[in-house]
Amino acid sequence: MALASPPVQNRFSSPPTSIKLCPMNSPSQLGGSVALGLLFMFSLPPSTHAEPPEYPQARRSDHTDMLHGESVADPYRWMEEIDAPETRRWIEAQSALTRRTLDALLER
């Protein structure tokens, strides 16, 4: 005697009568949610749409290291000297940019 297999459900077939639809499944409510999302997205404060900041320039050097017989470029090696005047100037400029960016956020 062969057993009957249950009917196959997919997203195009109607749900069984024992399963209730989520209220968001109705087209009118889904459209309302999309409209609400778009309204929120376009009402964000201007700071979120600002031009990208101008980052401090970091000098690139021609420094290379020899690792396992391979020459490896390390153009920012100079930044490893944390107390060097050039490194300190770059860190201070980067910190100032970070502070301006964070202070401009309305959520903070």
PDB file of N, CA and C in Angstrom:
ATOM      1  N   MET A   1       0.843  -1.174   0.000  1.00  0.00           N
ATOM      2  CA  MET A   1       0.000   0.000   0.000  1.00  0.00           C
ATOM      3  C   MET A   1       0.896   1.247   0.000  1.00  0.00           C
ATOM      4  N   ALA A   2       0.725   2.145  -0.940  1.00  0.00           N
ATOM      5  CA  ALA A   2       1.537   3.355  -1.066  1.00  0.00           C
ATOM      6  C   ALA A   2       0.979   4.452  -0.178  1.00  0.00           C
ATOM      7  N   LEU A   3       1.884   5.162   0.452  1.00  0.00           N
ATOM      8  CA  LEU A   3       1.461   6.281   1.293  1.00  0.00           C
ATOM      9  C   LEU A   3       1.353   7.532   0.435  1.00  0.00           C
ATOM     10  N   ALA A   4       0.332   8.308   0.709  1.00  0.00           N
ATOM     11  CA  ALA A   4       0.139   9.558  -0.034  1.00  0.00           C
ATOM     12  C   ALA A   4       1.060  10.622   0.562  1.00  0.00           C
ATOM     13  N   SER A   5       1.757  11.329  -0.286  1.00  0.00           N
ATOM     14  CA  SER A   5       2.626  12.398   0.206  1.00  0.00           C
ATOM     15  C   SER A   5       1.804  13.660   0.429  1.00  0.00           C
ATOM     16  N   PRO A   6       2.193  14.473   1.406  1.00  0.00           N
ATOM     17  CA  PRO A   6       1.448  15.710   1.661  1.00  0.00           C
ATOM     18  C   PRO A   6       1.613  16.678   0.492  1.00  0.00           C
ATOM     19  N   PRO A   7       0.656  17.552   0.304  1.00  0.00           N
ATOM     20  CA  PRO A   7       0.772  18.518  -0.795  1.00  0.00           C
ATOM     21  C   PRO A   7       1.977  19.430  -0.576  1.00  0.00           C
ATOM     22  N   VAL A   8       2.631  19.802  -1.656  1.00  0.00           N
ATOM     23  CA  VAL A   8       3.806  20.666  -1.601  1.00  0.00           C
ATOM     24  C   VAL A   8       3.355  22.118  -1.506  1.00  0.00           C
ATOM     25  N   GLN A   9       3.925  22.844  -0.535  1.00  0.00           N
ATOM     26  CA  GLN A   9       3.617  24.259  -0.385  1.00  0.00           C
ATOM     27  C   GLN A   9       4.796  25.076  -0.916  1.00  0.00           C
ATOM     28  N   ASN A  10       4.530  26.071  -1.664  1.00  0.00           N
ATOM     29  CA  ASN A  10       5.568  27.010  -2.065  1.00  0.00           C
ATOM     30  C   ASN A  10       5.033  28.421  -1.883  1.00  0.00           C
ATOM     31  N   ARG A  11       5.811  29.395  -2.205  1.00  0.00           N
ATOM     32  CA  ARG A  11       5.379  30.762  -1.934  1.00  0.00           C
ATOM     33  C   ARG A  11       4.237  31.229  -2.823  1.00  0.00           C
ATOM     34  N   PHE A  12       3.920  30.466  -3.860  1.00  0.00           N
ATOM     35  CA  PHE A  12       2.843  30.853  -4.757  1.00  0.00           C
ATOM     36  C   PHE A  12       1.527  30.167  -4.418  1.00  0.00           C
ATOM     37  N   SER A  13       1.597  29.106  -3.643  1.00  0.00           N
ATOM     38  CA  SER A  13       0.360  28.418  -3.292  1.00  0.00           C
ATOM     39  C   SER A  13      -0.227  29.047  -2.044  1.00  0.00           C
ATOM     40  N   SER A  14      -1.524  28.922  -1.861  1.00  0.00           N
ATOM     41  CA  SER A  14      -2.167  29.521  -0.700  1.00  0.00           C
ATOM     42  C   SER A  14      -1.808  28.718   0.544  1.00  0.00           C
ATOM     43  N   PRO A  15      -1.698  29.401   1.695  1.00  0.00           N
ATOM     44  CA  PRO A  15      -1.309  28.711   2.912  1.00  0.00           C
ATOM     45  C   PRO A  15      -2.428  27.802   3.412  1.00  0.00           C
ATOM     46  N   PRO A  16      -2.109  26.778   4.160  1.00  0.00           N
ATOM     47  CA  PRO A  16      -3.147  25.932   4.742  1.00  0.00           C
ATOM     48  C   PRO A  16      -4.044  26.775   5.633  1.00  0.00           C
ATOM     49  N   THR A  17      -5.257  26.350   5.804  1.00  0.00           N
ATOM     50  CA  THR A  17      -6.215  27.136   6.588  1.00  0.00           C
ATOM     51  C   THR A  17      -5.845  27.206   8.056  1.00  0.00           C
ATOM     52  N   SER A  18      -5.002  26.328   8.552  1.00  0.00           N
ATOM     53  CA  SER A  18      -4.640  26.344   9.961  1.00  0.00           C
ATOM     54  C   SER A  18      -3.552  27.370  10.273  1.00  0.00           C
ATOM     55  N   ILE A  19      -2.913  27.976   9.259  1.00  0.00           N
ATOM     56  CA  ILE A  19      -1.860  28.963   9.465  1.00  0.00           C
ATOM     57  C   ILE A  19      -2.429  30.344   9.209  1.00  0.00           C
ATOM     58  N   LYS A  20      -2.233  31.242  10.178  1.00  0.00           N
ATOM     59  CA  LYS A  20      -2.722  32.610  10.014  1.00  0.00           C
ATOM     60  C   LYS A  20      -1.641  33.444   9.351  1.00  0.00           C
ATOM     61  N   LEU A  21      -2.048  34.327   8.479  1.00  0.00           N
ATOM     62  CA  LEU A  21      -1.096  35.219   7.818  1.00  0.00           C
ATOM     63  C   LEU A  21      -0.641  36.301   8.783  1.00  0.00           C
ATOM     64  N   CYS A  22       0.595  36.656   8.661  1.00  0.00           N
ATOM     65  CA  CYS A  22       1.132  37.782   9.414  1.00  0.00           C
ATOM     66  C   CYS A  22       0.455  39.044   8.886  1.00  0.00           C
ATOM     67  N   PRO A  23       0.094  39.998   9.754  1.00  0.00           N
ATOM     68  CA  PRO A  23      -0.578  41.210   9.267  1.00  0.00           C
ATOM     69  C   PRO A  23       0.226  41.972   8.217  1.00  0.00           C
ATOM     70  N   MET A  24       1.553  41.832   8.229  1.00  0.00           N
ATOM     71  CA  MET A  24       2.369  42.546   7.256  1.00  0.00           C
ATOM     72  C   MET A  24       2.321  41.905   5.872  1.00  0.00           C
ATOM     73  N   ASN A  25       1.631  40.776   5.743  1.00  0.00           N
ATOM     74  CA  ASN A  25       1.578  40.119   4.449  1.00  0.00           C
ATOM     75  C   ASN A  25       0.553  40.740   3.510  1.00  0.00           C
ATOM     76  N   SER A  26      -0.313  41.601   4.020  1.00  0.00           N
ATOM     77  CA  SER A  26      -1.284  42.198   3.121  1.00  0.00           C
ATOM     78  C   SER A  26      -0.595  43.295   2.310  1.00  0.00           C
ATOM     79  N   PRO A  27      -0.907  43.391   1.023  1.00  0.00           N
ATOM     80  CA  PRO A  27      -0.226  44.362   0.162  1.00  0.00           C
ATOM     81  C   PRO A  27      -0.354  45.801   0.635  1.00  0.00           C
ATOM     82  N   SER A  28      -1.518  46.185   1.177  1.00  0.00           N
ATOM     83  CA  SER A  28      -1.680  47.582   1.601  1.00  0.00           C
ATOM     84  C   SER A  28      -0.779  47.914   2.777  1.00  0.00           C
ATOM     85  N   GLN A  29      -0.619  46.996   3.717  1.00  0.00           N
ATOM     86  CA  GLN A  29       0.251  47.267   4.860  1.00  0.00           C
ATOM     87  C   GLN A  29       1.716  47.205   4.457  1.00  0.00           C
ATOM     88  N   LEU A  30       2.058  46.340   3.537  1.00  0.00           N
ATOM     89  CA  LEU A  30       3.433  46.261   3.080  1.00  0.00           C
ATOM     90  C   LEU A  30       3.824  47.548   2.363  1.00  0.00           C
ATOM     91  N   GLY A  31       2.924  48.077   1.552  1.00  0.00           N
ATOM     92  CA  GLY A  31       3.192  49.340   0.867  1.00  0.00           C
ATOM     93  C   GLY A  31       3.369  50.476   1.850  1.00  0.00           C
ATOM     94  N   GLY A  32       2.588  50.472   2.923  1.00  0.00           N
ATOM     95  CA  GLY A  32       2.718  51.483   3.958  1.00  0.00           C
ATOM     96  C   GLY A  32       4.075  51.407   4.635  1.00  0.00           C
ATOM     97  N   SER A  33       4.559  50.192   4.841  1.00  0.00           N
ATOM     98  CA  SER A  33       5.870  50.017   5.475  1.00  0.00           C
ATOM     99  C   SER A  33       6.977  50.541   4.571  1.00  0.00           C
ATOM    100  N   VAL A  34       6.857  50.294   3.271  1.00  0.00           N
ATOM    101  CA  VAL A  34       7.854  50.794   2.330  1.00  0.00           C
ATOM    102  C   VAL A  34       7.834  52.316   2.325  1.00  0.00           C
ATOM    103  N   ALA A  35       6.644  52.898   2.313  1.00  0.00           N
ATOM    104  CA  ALA A  35       6.524  54.356   2.316  1.00  0.00           C
ATOM    105  C   ALA A  35       7.104  54.939   3.598  1.00  0.00           C
ATOM    106  N   LEU A  36       6.855  54.295   4.732  1.00  0.00           N
ATOM    107  CA  LEU A  36       7.397  54.773   5.996  1.00  0.00           C
ATOM    108  C   LEU A  36       8.923  54.685   5.993  1.00  0.00           C
ATOM    109  N   GLY A  37       9.467  53.606   5.442  1.00  0.00           N
ATOM    110  CA  GLY A  37      10.915  53.459   5.355  1.00  0.00           C
ATOM    111  C   GLY A  37      11.540  54.534   4.487  1.00  0.00           C
ATOM    112  N   LEU A  38      10.913  54.830   3.348  1.00  0.00           N
ATOM    113  CA  LEU A  38      11.424  55.876   2.466  1.00  0.00           C
ATOM    114  C   LEU A  38      11.349  57.246   3.132  1.00  0.00           C
ATOM    115  N   LEU A  39      10.267  57.492   3.852  1.00  0.00           N
ATOM    116  CA  LEU A  39      10.122  58.762   4.559  1.00  0.00           C
ATOM    117  C   LEU A  39      11.233  58.916   5.589  1.00  0.00           C
ATOM    118  N   PHE A  40      11.514  57.843   6.326  1.00  0.00           N
ATOM    119  CA  PHE A  40      12.587  57.886   7.320  1.00  0.00           C
ATOM    120  C   PHE A  40      13.933  58.127   6.651  1.00  0.00           C
ATOM    121  N   MET A  41      14.189  57.416   5.556  1.00  0.00           N
ATOM    122  CA  MET A  41      15.483  57.512   4.892  1.00  0.00           C
ATOM    123  C   MET A  41      15.745  58.935   4.390  1.00  0.00           C
ATOM    124  N   PHE A  42      14.721  59.583   3.834  1.00  0.00           N
ATOM    125  CA  PHE A  42      14.925  60.916   3.273  1.00  0.00           C
ATOM    126  C   PHE A  42      14.792  62.019   4.315  1.00  0.00           C
ATOM    127  N   SER A  43      14.451  61.663   5.552  1.00  0.00           N
ATOM    128  CA  SER A  43      14.354  62.675   6.593  1.00  0.00           C
ATOM    129  C   SER A  43      15.567  62.667   7.511  1.00  0.00           C
ATOM    130  N   LEU A  44      16.614  61.944   7.134  1.00  0.00           N
ATOM    131  CA  LEU A  44      17.829  61.903   7.938  1.00  0.00           C
ATOM    132  C   LEU A  44      18.468  63.291   7.966  1.00  0.00           C
ATOM    133  N   PRO A  45      19.166  63.603   9.032  1.00  0.00           N
ATOM    134  CA  PRO A  45      19.786  64.930   9.111  1.00  0.00           C
ATOM    135  C   PRO A  45      20.820  65.133   8.022  1.00  0.00           C
ATOM    136  N   PRO A  46      21.057  66.381   7.644  1.00  0.00           N
ATOM    137  CA  PRO A  46      21.999  66.666   6.554  1.00  0.00           C
ATOM    138  C   PRO A  46      23.406  66.140   6.799  1.00  0.00           C
ATOM    139  N   SER A  47      23.803  65.961   8.059  1.00  0.00           N
ATOM    140  CA  SER A  47      25.166  65.504   8.320  1.00  0.00           C
ATOM    141  C   SER A  47      25.419  64.117   7.744  1.00  0.00           C
ATOM    142  N   THR A  48      24.359  63.333   7.540  1.00  0.00           N
ATOM    143  CA  THR A  48      24.555  61.999   6.992  1.00  0.00           C
ATOM    144  C   THR A  48      24.738  62.040   5.481  1.00  0.00           C
ATOM    145  N   HIS A  49      24.428  63.184   4.864  1.00  0.00           N
ATOM    146  CA  HIS A  49      24.548  63.307   3.411  1.00  0.00           C
ATOM    147  C   HIS A  49      25.715  64.214   3.021  1.00  0.00           C
ATOM    148  N   ALA A  50      26.555  64.554   3.976  1.00  0.00           N
ATOM    149  CA  ALA A  50      27.642  65.498   3.724  1.00  0.00           C
ATOM    150  C   ALA A  50      28.719  64.872   2.844  1.00  0.00           C
ATOM    151  N   GLU A  51      29.523  65.742   2.298  1.00  0.00           N
ATOM    152  CA  GLU A  51      30.658  65.283   1.499  1.00  0.00           C
ATOM    153  C   GLU A  51      31.637  64.540   2.405  1.00  0.00           C
ATOM    154  N   PRO A  52      32.371  63.593   1.854  1.00  0.00           N
ATOM    155  CA  PRO A  52      33.361  62.891   2.679  1.00  0.00           C
ATOM    156  C   PRO A  52      34.442  63.854   3.151  1.00  0.00           C
ATOM    157  N   PRO A  53      34.951  63.631   4.348  1.00  0.00           N
ATOM    158  CA  PRO A  53      35.964  64.551   4.874  1.00  0.00           C
ATOM    159  C   PRO A  53      37.280  64.422   4.123  1.00  0.00           C
ATOM    160  N   GLU A  54      38.098  65.462   4.248  1.00  0.00           N
ATOM    161  CA  GLU A  54      39.428  65.427   3.650  1.00  0.00           C
ATOM    162  C   GLU A  54      40.392  64.886   4.705  1.00  0.00           C
ATOM    163  N   TYR A  55      40.914  63.717   4.451  1.00  0.00           N
ATOM    164  CA  TYR A  55      41.788  63.053   5.403  1.00  0.00           C
ATOM    165  C   TYR A  55      43.197  63.636   5.359  1.00  0.00           C
ATOM    166  N   PRO A  56      43.904  63.584   6.490  1.00  0.00           N
ATOM    167  CA  PRO A  56      45.294  64.058   6.495  1.00  0.00           C
ATOM    168  C   PRO A  56      46.142  63.223   5.532  1.00  0.00           C
ATOM    169  N   GLN A  57      47.006  63.905   4.819  1.00  0.00           N
ATOM    170  CA  GLN A  57      47.881  63.199   3.887  1.00  0.00           C
ATOM    171  C   GLN A  57      48.960  62.445   4.652  1.00  0.00           C
ATOM    172  N   ALA A  58      49.171  61.207   4.264  1.00  0.00           N
ATOM    173  CA  ALA A  58      50.231  60.396   4.862  1.00  0.00           C
ATOM    174  C   ALA A  58      51.298  60.165   3.798  1.00  0.00           C
ATOM    175  N   ARG A  59      52.484  60.591   4.115  1.00  0.00           N
ATOM    176  CA  ARG A  59      53.595  60.436   3.173  1.00  0.00           C
ATOM    177  C   ARG A  59      53.872  58.960   2.932  1.00  0.00           C
ATOM    178  N   ARG A  60      54.162  58.621   1.676  1.00  0.00           N
ATOM    179  CA  ARG A  60      54.568  57.255   1.310  1.00  0.00           C
ATOM    180  C   ARG A  60      56.064  57.269   1.019  1.00  0.00           C
ATOM    181  N   SER A  61      56.773  56.350   1.656  1.00  0.00           N
ATOM    182  CA  SER A  61      58.218  56.279   1.427  1.00  0.00           C
ATOM    183  C   SER A  61      58.530  55.089   0.511  1.00  0.00           C
ATOM    184  N   ASP A  62      59.773  54.995   0.121  1.00  0.00           N
ATOM    185  CA  ASP A  62      60.218  53.883  -0.726  1.00  0.00           C
ATOM    186  C   ASP A  62      60.800  52.741   0.102  1.00  0.00           C
ATOM    187  N   HIS A  63      60.524  52.727   1.389  1.00  0.00           N
ATOM    188  CA  HIS A  63      61.111  51.727   2.284  1.00  0.00           C
ATOM    189  C   HIS A  63      60.652  50.312   1.901  1.00  0.00           C
ATOM    190  N   THR A  64      61.596  49.390   1.878  1.00  0.00           N
ATOM    191  CA  THR A  64      61.273  47.978   1.657  1.00  0.00           C
ATOM    192  C   THR A  64      61.999  47.140   2.697  1.00  0.00           C
ATOM    193  N   ASP A  65      61.410  46.000   3.014  1.00  0.00           N
ATOM    194  CA  ASP A  65      62.022  45.018   3.910  1.00  0.00           C
ATOM    195  C   ASP A  65      62.269  43.752   3.115  1.00  0.00           C
ATOM    196  N   MET A  66      63.267  43.011   3.527  1.00  0.00           N
ATOM    197  CA  MET A  66      63.544  41.718   2.906  1.00  0.00           C
ATOM    198  C   MET A  66      63.039  40.647   3.880  1.00  0.00           C
ATOM    199  N   LEU A  67      61.982  39.937   3.479  1.00  0.00           N
ATOM    200  CA  LEU A  67      61.396  38.891   4.316  1.00  0.00           C
ATOM    201  C   LEU A  67      61.463  37.561   3.584  1.00  0.00           C
ATOM    202  N   HIS A  68      62.197  36.629   4.133  1.00  0.00           N
ATOM    203  CA  HIS A  68      62.347  35.285   3.545  1.00  0.00           C
ATOM    204  C   HIS A  68      62.790  35.356   2.083  1.00  0.00           C
ATOM    205  N   GLY A  69      63.686  36.268   1.821  1.00  0.00           N
ATOM    206  CA  GLY A  69      64.213  36.400   0.479  1.00  0.00           C
ATOM    207  C   GLY A  69      63.332  37.200  -0.468  1.00  0.00           C
ATOM    208  N   GLU A  70      62.210  37.727   0.015  1.00  0.00           N
ATOM    209  CA  GLU A  70      61.296  38.524  -0.814  1.00  0.00           C
ATOM    210  C   GLU A  70      61.349  39.977  -0.370  1.00  0.00           C
ATOM    211  N   SER A  71      61.358  40.887  -1.324  1.00  0.00           N
ATOM    212  CA  SER A  71      61.316  42.306  -1.032  1.00  0.00           C
ATOM    213  C   SER A  71      59.853  42.728  -0.831  1.00  0.00           C
ATOM    214  N   VAL A  72      59.562  43.291   0.343  1.00  0.00           N
ATOM    215  CA  VAL A  72      58.198  43.687   0.682  1.00  0.00           C
ATOM    216  C   VAL A  72      58.176  45.193   0.951  1.00  0.00           C
ATOM    217  N   ALA A  73      57.343  45.910   0.217  1.00  0.00           N
ATOM    218  CA  ALA A  73      57.225  47.365   0.389  1.00  0.00           C
ATOM    219  C   ALA A  73      56.533  47.676   1.710  1.00  0.00           C
ATOM    220  N   ASP A  74      57.005  48.684   2.393  1.00  0.00           N
ATOM    221  CA  ASP A  74      56.411  49.156   3.643  1.00  0.00           C
ATOM    222  C   ASP A  74      56.432  50.681   3.620  1.00  0.00           C
ATOM    223  N   PRO A  75      55.553  51.299   2.797  1.00  0.00           N
ATOM    224  CA  PRO A  75      55.618  52.747   2.582  1.00  0.00           C
ATOM    225  C   PRO A  75      55.269  53.580   3.807  1.00  0.00           C
ATOM    226  N   TYR A  76      54.651  52.990   4.811  1.00  0.00           N
ATOM    227  CA  TYR A  76      54.264  53.744   5.999  1.00  0.00           C
ATOM    228  C   TYR A  76      55.105  53.355   7.222  1.00  0.00           C
ATOM    229  N   ARG A  77      56.268  52.818   7.008  1.00  0.00           N
ATOM    230  CA  ARG A  77      57.150  52.418   8.107  1.00  0.00           C
ATOM    231  C   ARG A  77      57.441  53.600   9.022  1.00  0.00           C
ATOM    232  N   TRP A  78      57.544  54.796   8.461  1.00  0.00           N
ATOM    233  CA  TRP A  78      57.860  55.976   9.260  1.00  0.00           C
ATOM    234  C   TRP A  78      56.844  56.208  10.368  1.00  0.00           C
ATOM    235  N   MET A  79      55.606  55.719  10.203  1.00  0.00           N
ATOM    236  CA  MET A  79      54.581  55.911  11.234  1.00  0.00           C
ATOM    237  C   MET A  79      54.819  55.042  12.467  1.00  0.00           C
ATOM    238  N   GLU A  80      55.697  54.066  12.364  1.00  0.00           N
ATOM    239  CA  GLU A  80      55.987  53.219  13.513  1.00  0.00           C
ATOM    240  C   GLU A  80      56.825  53.956  14.556  1.00  0.00           C
ATOM    241  N   GLU A  81      57.438  55.044  14.168  1.00  0.00           N
ATOM    242  CA  GLU A  81      58.174  55.879  15.122  1.00  0.00           C
ATOM    243  C   GLU A  81      57.174  56.857  15.731  1.00  0.00           C
ATOM    244  N   ILE A  82      56.481  56.399  16.760  1.00  0.00           N
ATOM    245  CA  ILE A  82      55.336  57.111  17.315  1.00  0.00           C
ATOM    246  C   ILE A  82      55.670  58.495  17.866  1.00  0.00           C
ATOM    247  N   ASP A  83      56.888  58.690  18.321  1.00  0.00           N
ATOM    248  CA  ASP A  83      57.266  59.986  18.896  1.00  0.00           C
ATOM    249  C   ASP A  83      57.952  60.917  17.911  1.00  0.00           C
ATOM    250  N   ALA A  84      58.107  60.492  16.671  1.00  0.00           N
ATOM    251  CA  ALA A  84      58.716  61.357  15.655  1.00  0.00           C
ATOM    252  C   ALA A  84      57.785  62.538  15.377  1.00  0.00           C
ATOM    253  N   PRO A  85      58.326  63.736  15.176  1.00  0.00           N
ATOM    254  CA  PRO A  85      57.487  64.918  14.945  1.00  0.00           C
ATOM    255  C   PRO A  85      56.495  64.741  13.782  1.00  0.00           C
ATOM    256  N   GLU A  86      56.936  64.150  12.687  1.00  0.00           N
ATOM    257  CA  GLU A  86      56.042  63.962  11.537  1.00  0.00           C
ATOM    258  C   GLU A  86      54.881  63.035  11.902  1.00  0.00           C
ATOM    259  N   THR A  87      55.157  61.973  12.625  1.00  0.00           N
ATOM    260  CA  THR A  87      54.105  61.039  13.044  1.00  0.00           C
ATOM    261  C   THR A  87      53.146  61.724  14.000  1.00  0.00           C
ATOM    262  N   ARG A  88      53.661  62.488  14.956  1.00  0.00           N
ATOM    263  CA  ARG A  88      52.804  63.193  15.916  1.00  0.00           C
ATOM    264  C   ARG A  88      51.888  64.175  15.199  1.00  0.00           C
ATOM    265  N   ARG A  89      52.408  64.900  14.186  1.00  0.00           N
ATOM    266  CA  ARG A  89      51.564  65.839  13.429  1.00  0.00           C
ATOM    267  C   ARG A  89      50.437  65.096  12.720  1.00  0.00           C
ATOM    268  N   TRP A  90      50.756  63.947  12.117  1.00  0.00           N
ATOM    269  CA  TRP A  90      49.733  63.178  11.414  1.00  0.00           C
ATOM    270  C   TRP A  90      48.674  62.669  12.395  1.00  0.00           C
ATOM    271  N   ILE A  91      49.101  62.166  13.544  1.00  0.00           N
ATOM    272  CA  ILE A  91      48.156  61.659  14.551  1.00  0.00           C
ATOM    273  C   ILE A  91      47.246  62.787  15.040  1.00  0.00           C
ATOM    274  N   GLU A  92      47.811  63.958  15.286  1.00  0.00           N
ATOM    275  CA  GLU A  92      47.007  65.095  15.743  1.00  0.00           C
ATOM    276  C   GLU A  92      45.993  65.521  14.692  1.00  0.00           C
ATOM    277  N   ALA A  93      46.389  65.534  13.412  1.00  0.00           N
ATOM    278  CA  ALA A  93      45.453  65.888  12.328  1.00  0.00           C
ATOM    279  C   ALA A  93      44.349  64.840  12.215  1.00  0.00           C
ATOM    280  N   GLN A  94      44.710  63.574  12.330  1.00  0.00           N
ATOM    281  CA  GLN A  94      43.712  62.505  12.243  1.00  0.00           C
ATOM    282  C   GLN A  94      42.753  62.572  13.435  1.00  0.00           C
ATOM    283  N   SER A  95      43.278  62.855  14.619  1.00  0.00           N
ATOM    284  CA  SER A  95      42.438  62.979  15.817  1.00  0.00           C
ATOM    285  C   SER A  95      41.486  64.167  15.695  1.00  0.00           C
ATOM    286  N   ALA A  96      41.966  65.281  15.136  1.00  0.00           N
ATOM    287  CA  ALA A  96      41.106  66.454  14.945  1.00  0.00           C
ATOM    288  C   ALA A  96      39.972  66.134  13.967  1.00  0.00           C
ATOM    289  N   LEU A  97      40.283  65.435  12.895  1.00  0.00           N
ATOM    290  CA  LEU A  97      39.246  65.024  11.944  1.00  0.00           C
ATOM    291  C   LEU A  97      38.221  64.129  12.621  1.00  0.00           C
ATOM    292  N   THR A  98      38.689  63.176  13.392  1.00  0.00           N
ATOM    293  CA  THR A  98      37.779  62.265  14.092  1.00  0.00           C
ATOM    294  C   THR A  98      36.882  63.040  15.048  1.00  0.00           C
ATOM    295  N   ARG A  99      37.443  63.963  15.800  1.00  0.00           N
ATOM    296  CA  ARG A  99      36.660  64.750  16.750  1.00  0.00           C
ATOM    297  C   ARG A  99      35.614  65.585  16.031  1.00  0.00           C
ATOM    298  N   ARG A 100      35.976  66.247  14.924  1.00  0.00           N
ATOM    299  CA  ARG A 100      34.994  67.047  14.161  1.00  0.00           C
ATOM    300  C   ARG A 100      33.865  66.154  13.656  1.00  0.00           C
ATOM    301  N   THR A 101      34.209  64.982  13.151  1.00  0.00           N
ATOM    302  CA  THR A 101      33.200  64.069  12.619  1.00  0.00           C
ATOM    303  C   THR A 101      32.259  63.603  13.713  1.00  0.00           C
ATOM    304  N   LEU A 102      32.796  63.206  14.844  1.00  0.00           N
ATOM    305  CA  LEU A 102      31.958  62.732  15.947  1.00  0.00           C
ATOM    306  C   LEU A 102      31.106  63.845  16.538  1.00  0.00           C
ATOM    307  N   ASP A 103      31.663  65.034  16.652  1.00  0.00           N
ATOM    308  CA  ASP A 103      30.911  66.162  17.205  1.00  0.00           C
ATOM    309  C   ASP A 103      29.761  66.585  16.299  1.00  0.00           C
ATOM    310  N   ALA A 104      29.876  66.321  15.006  1.00  0.00           N
ATOM    311  CA  ALA A 104      28.821  66.708  14.059  1.00  0.00           C
ATOM    312  C   ALA A 104      27.633  65.750  14.080  1.00  0.00           C
ATOM    313  N   LEU A 105      27.784  64.595  14.687  1.00  0.00           N
ATOM    314  CA  LEU A 105      26.681  63.637  14.742  1.00  0.00           C
ATOM    315  C   LEU A 105      25.615  64.112  15.721  1.00  0.00           C
ATOM    316  N   LEU A 106      24.392  64.208  15.266  1.00  0.00           N
ATOM    317  CA  LEU A 106      23.311  64.686  16.109  1.00  0.00           C
ATOM    318  C   LEU A 106      22.939  63.663  17.186  1.00  0.00           C
ATOM    319  N   GLU A 107      23.242  62.410  16.937  1.00  0.00           N
ATOM    320  CA  GLU A 107      22.849  61.354  17.848  1.00  0.00           C
ATOM    321  C   GLU A 107      23.732  61.306  19.080  1.00  0.00           C
ATOM    322  N   ARG A 108      24.849  62.016  19.076  1.00  0.00           N
ATOM    323  CA  ARG A 108      25.791  61.956  20.210  1.00  0.00           C
ATOM    324  C   ARG A 108      25.546  63.057  21.184  1.00  0.00           C
TER     325      ARG A 108
END
